[in-house]
């Protein structure tokens, strides 16, 4: 199966094509950009397809990071994959950004903690166990404070490797002999991790693909606050 994966959940925009039978990445493009992902992701997809000597019609399935991450970035990525899925008449997959980060470091044997910036002192996080070939979640995906996460590591008694855009700051601020950090090439979001996770995941129809924010979007928060004030004023 030729699997096209994209990740637009953070500062990086990334596209990759993975041959699941040979387990070879036929093409991969990743850039760290301040431009809107809507401007760069489809040209990157087309470049990856061309670099692999393929046509879009050769793609058998598509996958996207579907959260957590940048609200706008996630919507752009999921919308792009929905459009590709409909247009190519293939199934698609929504992959947790945190799982994608862990899969970027799948050869590490032991605990891998993906930690991403949320807001303030909060982070999105999930910890995985890797045997060098596959990763399995050992915690739920959640949004917690950095202090809470550091306390869990302190009492956990096991070495943990950090990855994600909050990993470097966390590693510096909570230095511990039990913490290591992924190398730069495995630290940020990358479509290769999305492909690896999707290769063994469930494929769905484009109608089923949704974004998973792990926290309420601002509009929902504003509405809840407005309703709360209305109730209090009665």
mmCIF file of C-alpha atoms in Angstrom, residues 4-190:
data_model
loop_
_atom_site.group_PDB
_atom_site.id
_atom_site.type_symbol
_atom_site.label_atom_id
_atom_site.label_comp_id
_atom_site.label_asym_id
_atom_site.label_seq_id
_atom_site.Cartn_x
_atom_site.Cartn_y
_atom_site.Cartn_z
ATOM 1 C CA UNK A 4 0.537 9.522 1.849
ATOM 2 C CA UNK A 5 0.864 11.235 5.213
ATOM 3 C CA UNK A 6 0.820 14.913 6.107
ATOM 4 C CA UNK A 7 1.348 16.847 9.314
ATOM 5 C CA UNK A 8 0.334 20.494 9.716
ATOM 6 C CA UNK A 9 -0.229 20.453 13.465
ATOM 7 C CA UNK A 10 2.614 22.794 14.442
ATOM 8 C CA UNK A 11 5.367 24.987 13.057
ATOM 9 C CA UNK A 12 6.516 22.253 10.697
ATOM 10 C CA UNK A 13 4.685 21.342 7.522
ATOM 11 C CA UNK A 14 5.457 17.846 6.351
ATOM 12 C CA UNK A 15 4.459 15.336 3.666
ATOM 13 C CA UNK A 16 5.716 11.781 3.148
ATOM 14 C CA UNK A 17 4.947 8.731 1.020
ATOM 15 C CA UNK A 18 5.432 5.329 2.635
ATOM 16 C CA UNK A 19 5.379 1.946 0.892
ATOM 17 C CA UNK A 20 3.967 -0.281 3.617
ATOM 18 C CA UNK A 21 5.014 -3.522 1.897
ATOM 19 C CA UNK A 22 8.692 -2.685 1.455
ATOM 20 C CA UNK A 23 8.706 -0.408 4.534
ATOM 21 C CA UNK A 24 10.516 2.270 2.526
ATOM 22 C CA UNK A 25 9.789 5.983 2.519
ATOM 23 C CA UNK A 26 9.683 6.881 -1.155
ATOM 24 C CA UNK A 27 9.667 10.636 -0.490
ATOM 25 C CA UNK A 28 9.523 13.041 2.413
ATOM 26 C CA UNK A 29 9.463 16.832 2.675
ATOM 27 C CA UNK A 30 9.522 18.824 5.893
ATOM 28 C CA UNK A 31 9.934 22.546 6.440
ATOM 29 C CA UNK A 32 9.825 24.735 9.524
ATOM 30 C CA UNK A 33 7.714 27.630 8.367
ATOM 31 C CA UNK A 34 5.953 30.788 9.510
ATOM 32 C CA UNK A 35 3.779 30.727 6.407
ATOM 33 C CA UNK A 36 0.190 29.522 6.522
ATOM 34 C CA UNK A 37 0.070 25.773 6.042
ATOM 35 C CA UNK A 38 -2.638 26.195 3.440
ATOM 36 C CA UNK A 39 -0.020 27.875 1.242
ATOM 37 C CA UNK A 40 2.587 25.139 1.491
ATOM 38 C CA UNK A 41 1.107 21.718 2.202
ATOM 39 C CA UNK A 42 -0.457 20.857 -1.171
ATOM 40 C CA UNK A 43 2.630 21.995 -3.149
ATOM 41 C CA UNK A 44 4.666 19.793 -0.787
ATOM 42 C CA UNK A 45 2.351 16.854 -1.455
ATOM 43 C CA UNK A 46 2.649 17.333 -5.216
ATOM 44 C CA UNK A 47 6.453 17.606 -4.945
ATOM 45 C CA UNK A 48 6.651 14.411 -2.869
ATOM 46 C CA UNK A 49 4.526 12.518 -5.381
ATOM 47 C CA UNK A 50 6.652 13.783 -8.286
ATOM 48 C CA UNK A 51 9.925 13.020 -6.474
ATOM 49 C CA UNK A 52 8.757 9.438 -5.940
ATOM 50 C CA UNK A 53 7.992 9.100 -9.658
ATOM 51 C CA UNK A 54 4.316 8.613 -8.941
ATOM 52 C CA UNK A 55 0.956 10.117 -9.785
ATOM 53 C CA UNK A 56 -1.603 11.094 -7.171
ATOM 54 C CA UNK A 57 -3.797 8.326 -8.563
ATOM 55 C CA UNK A 58 -1.183 5.788 -7.378
ATOM 56 C CA UNK A 59 -1.834 6.644 -3.719
ATOM 57 C CA UNK A 60 -3.822 3.966 -1.867
ATOM 58 C CA UNK A 61 -4.578 5.809 1.393
ATOM 59 C CA UNK A 62 -3.979 9.176 3.031
ATOM 60 C CA UNK A 63 -3.420 10.172 6.639
ATOM 61 C CA UNK A 64 -3.143 13.388 8.623
ATOM 62 C CA UNK A 65 -2.225 14.449 12.119
ATOM 63 C CA UNK A 66 -5.623 15.259 13.600
ATOM 64 C CA UNK A 67 -4.614 16.694 16.960
ATOM 65 C CA UNK A 68 -3.675 18.029 19.326
ATOM 66 C CA UNK A 69 -1.908 21.070 17.933
ATOM 67 C CA UNK A 70 -2.583 24.353 16.198
ATOM 68 C CA UNK A 71 -6.318 24.755 15.620
ATOM 69 C CA UNK A 72 -5.839 26.342 12.211
ATOM 70 C CA UNK A 73 -3.076 23.950 11.198
ATOM 71 C CA UNK A 74 -5.101 20.891 12.159
ATOM 72 C CA UNK A 75 -8.158 22.075 10.244
ATOM 73 C CA UNK A 76 -6.011 22.714 7.155
ATOM 74 C CA UNK A 77 -4.404 19.270 7.308
ATOM 75 C CA UNK A 78 -7.621 17.377 7.933
ATOM 76 C CA UNK A 79 -9.431 19.324 5.203
ATOM 77 C CA UNK A 80 -6.616 18.532 2.750
ATOM 78 C CA UNK A 81 -6.762 14.819 3.538
ATOM 79 C CA UNK A 82 -10.552 14.770 3.283
ATOM 80 C CA UNK A 83 -10.323 16.392 -0.152
ATOM 81 C CA UNK A 84 -7.648 13.931 -1.281
ATOM 82 C CA UNK A 85 -9.615 10.995 0.092
ATOM 83 C CA UNK A 86 -12.760 12.059 -1.742
ATOM 84 C CA UNK A 87 -10.911 12.954 -4.936
ATOM 85 C CA UNK A 88 -8.854 9.756 -5.103
ATOM 86 C CA UNK A 89 -11.661 7.549 -3.787
ATOM 87 C CA UNK A 90 -9.425 6.065 -1.083
ATOM 88 C CA UNK A 91 -9.724 5.600 2.678
ATOM 89 C CA UNK A 92 -8.026 7.924 5.141
ATOM 90 C CA UNK A 93 -6.822 8.024 8.717
ATOM 91 C CA UNK A 94 -6.602 10.601 11.485
ATOM 92 C CA UNK A 95 -3.511 10.069 13.620
ATOM 93 C CA UNK A 96 -2.830 11.577 17.014
ATOM 94 C CA UNK A 97 -0.053 14.130 16.767
ATOM 95 C CA UNK A 98 1.366 12.714 19.995
ATOM 96 C CA UNK A 99 1.423 9.188 18.578
ATOM 97 C CA UNK A 100 3.092 10.493 15.413
ATOM 98 C CA UNK A 101 5.820 12.088 17.534
ATOM 99 C CA UNK A 102 6.399 8.822 19.386
ATOM 100 C CA UNK A 103 6.577 6.909 16.100
ATOM 101 C CA UNK A 104 9.223 9.338 14.860
ATOM 102 C CA UNK A 105 11.380 7.833 17.622
ATOM 103 C CA UNK A 106 10.139 4.266 17.363
ATOM 104 C CA UNK A 107 13.636 2.720 17.433
ATOM 105 C CA UNK A 108 14.112 3.944 21.006
ATOM 106 C CA UNK A 109 13.464 1.045 23.371
ATOM 107 C CA UNK A 110 11.700 2.182 26.510
ATOM 108 C CA UNK A 111 9.358 4.989 27.489
ATOM 109 C CA UNK A 112 8.759 7.877 25.079
ATOM 110 C CA UNK A 113 6.825 10.900 26.282
ATOM 111 C CA UNK A 114 5.449 13.234 23.615
ATOM 112 C CA UNK A 115 4.982 16.679 25.114
ATOM 113 C CA UNK A 116 3.576 19.617 23.161
ATOM 114 C CA UNK A 117 2.937 23.231 24.102
ATOM 115 C CA UNK A 118 -0.680 24.001 24.946
ATOM 116 C CA UNK A 119 -1.112 27.345 26.714
ATOM 117 C CA UNK A 120 0.712 28.885 29.638
ATOM 118 C CA UNK A 121 2.211 26.154 31.784
ATOM 119 C CA UNK A 122 -0.026 23.503 30.272
ATOM 120 C CA UNK A 123 1.136 20.820 27.845
ATOM 121 C CA UNK A 124 -0.486 18.137 25.734
ATOM 122 C CA UNK A 125 1.123 14.823 26.549
ATOM 123 C CA UNK A 126 1.011 11.056 26.288
ATOM 124 C CA UNK A 127 3.598 8.463 27.266
ATOM 125 C CA UNK A 128 4.288 5.393 25.153
ATOM 126 C CA UNK A 129 6.268 2.167 25.569
ATOM 127 C CA UNK A 130 8.419 1.239 22.564
ATOM 128 C CA UNK A 131 10.037 -2.121 21.871
ATOM 129 C CA UNK A 132 11.952 -0.712 18.912
ATOM 130 C CA UNK A 133 9.322 -1.846 16.390
ATOM 131 C CA UNK A 134 5.996 -0.617 17.750
ATOM 132 C CA UNK A 135 4.731 1.848 20.349
ATOM 133 C CA UNK A 136 1.846 1.423 22.765
ATOM 134 C CA UNK A 137 0.283 4.139 24.901
ATOM 135 C CA UNK A 138 0.710 3.635 28.651
ATOM 136 C CA UNK A 139 -1.167 6.818 29.627
ATOM 137 C CA UNK A 140 -4.146 8.645 28.201
ATOM 138 C CA UNK A 141 -3.707 11.654 25.973
ATOM 139 C CA UNK A 142 -4.292 14.661 28.196
ATOM 140 C CA UNK A 143 -3.585 18.298 28.856
ATOM 141 C CA UNK A 144 -1.875 18.852 32.219
ATOM 142 C CA UNK A 145 0.560 21.274 33.830
ATOM 143 C CA UNK A 146 4.293 20.850 33.376
ATOM 144 C CA UNK A 147 4.690 20.530 37.149
ATOM 145 C CA UNK A 148 2.195 17.664 37.259
ATOM 146 C CA UNK A 149 4.038 15.846 34.495
ATOM 147 C CA UNK A 150 7.406 16.385 36.171
ATOM 148 C CA UNK A 151 6.004 14.996 39.421
ATOM 149 C CA UNK A 152 4.781 11.880 37.622
ATOM 150 C CA UNK A 153 8.251 11.315 36.190
ATOM 151 C CA UNK A 154 9.836 11.875 39.605
ATOM 152 C CA UNK A 155 7.709 9.133 41.159
ATOM 153 C CA UNK A 156 7.746 6.864 38.104
ATOM 154 C CA UNK A 157 11.269 5.589 38.646
ATOM 155 C CA UNK A 158 11.892 4.895 34.948
ATOM 156 C CA UNK A 159 13.968 6.660 32.318
ATOM 157 C CA UNK A 160 11.843 8.588 29.826
ATOM 158 C CA UNK A 161 12.800 10.103 26.485
ATOM 159 C CA UNK A 162 11.059 13.380 25.661
ATOM 160 C CA UNK A 163 9.961 14.527 22.208
ATOM 161 C CA UNK A 164 7.702 17.291 20.920
ATOM 162 C CA UNK A 165 7.922 21.075 20.701
ATOM 163 C CA UNK A 166 7.809 21.429 24.503
ATOM 164 C CA UNK A 167 10.513 18.800 25.099
ATOM 165 C CA UNK A 168 13.562 21.075 25.040
ATOM 166 C CA UNK A 169 12.174 23.566 27.573
ATOM 167 C CA UNK A 170 10.884 20.773 29.798
ATOM 168 C CA UNK A 171 14.214 18.966 29.703
ATOM 169 C CA UNK A 172 16.071 22.174 30.638
ATOM 170 C CA UNK A 173 13.680 23.269 33.388
ATOM 171 C CA UNK A 174 13.237 19.868 35.056
ATOM 172 C CA UNK A 175 16.690 18.357 34.690
ATOM 173 C CA UNK A 176 16.820 14.809 35.935
ATOM 174 C CA UNK A 177 19.027 11.761 35.290
ATOM 175 C CA UNK A 178 15.785 9.949 34.436
ATOM 176 C CA UNK A 179 15.058 12.261 31.497
ATOM 177 C CA UNK A 180 16.627 12.174 28.047
ATOM 178 C CA UNK A 181 15.605 14.096 24.960
ATOM 179 C CA UNK A 182 15.081 12.986 21.368
ATOM 180 C CA UNK A 183 17.627 14.215 18.806
ATOM 181 C CA UNK A 184 16.588 17.274 16.760
ATOM 182 C CA UNK A 185 15.427 15.190 13.790
ATOM 183 C CA UNK A 186 12.980 13.271 15.989
ATOM 184 C CA UNK A 187 11.838 16.088 18.209
ATOM 185 C CA UNK A 188 9.262 17.927 16.088
ATOM 186 C CA UNK A 189 6.240 16.746 14.117
ATOM 187 C CA UNK A 190 7.006 14.879 10.914
#
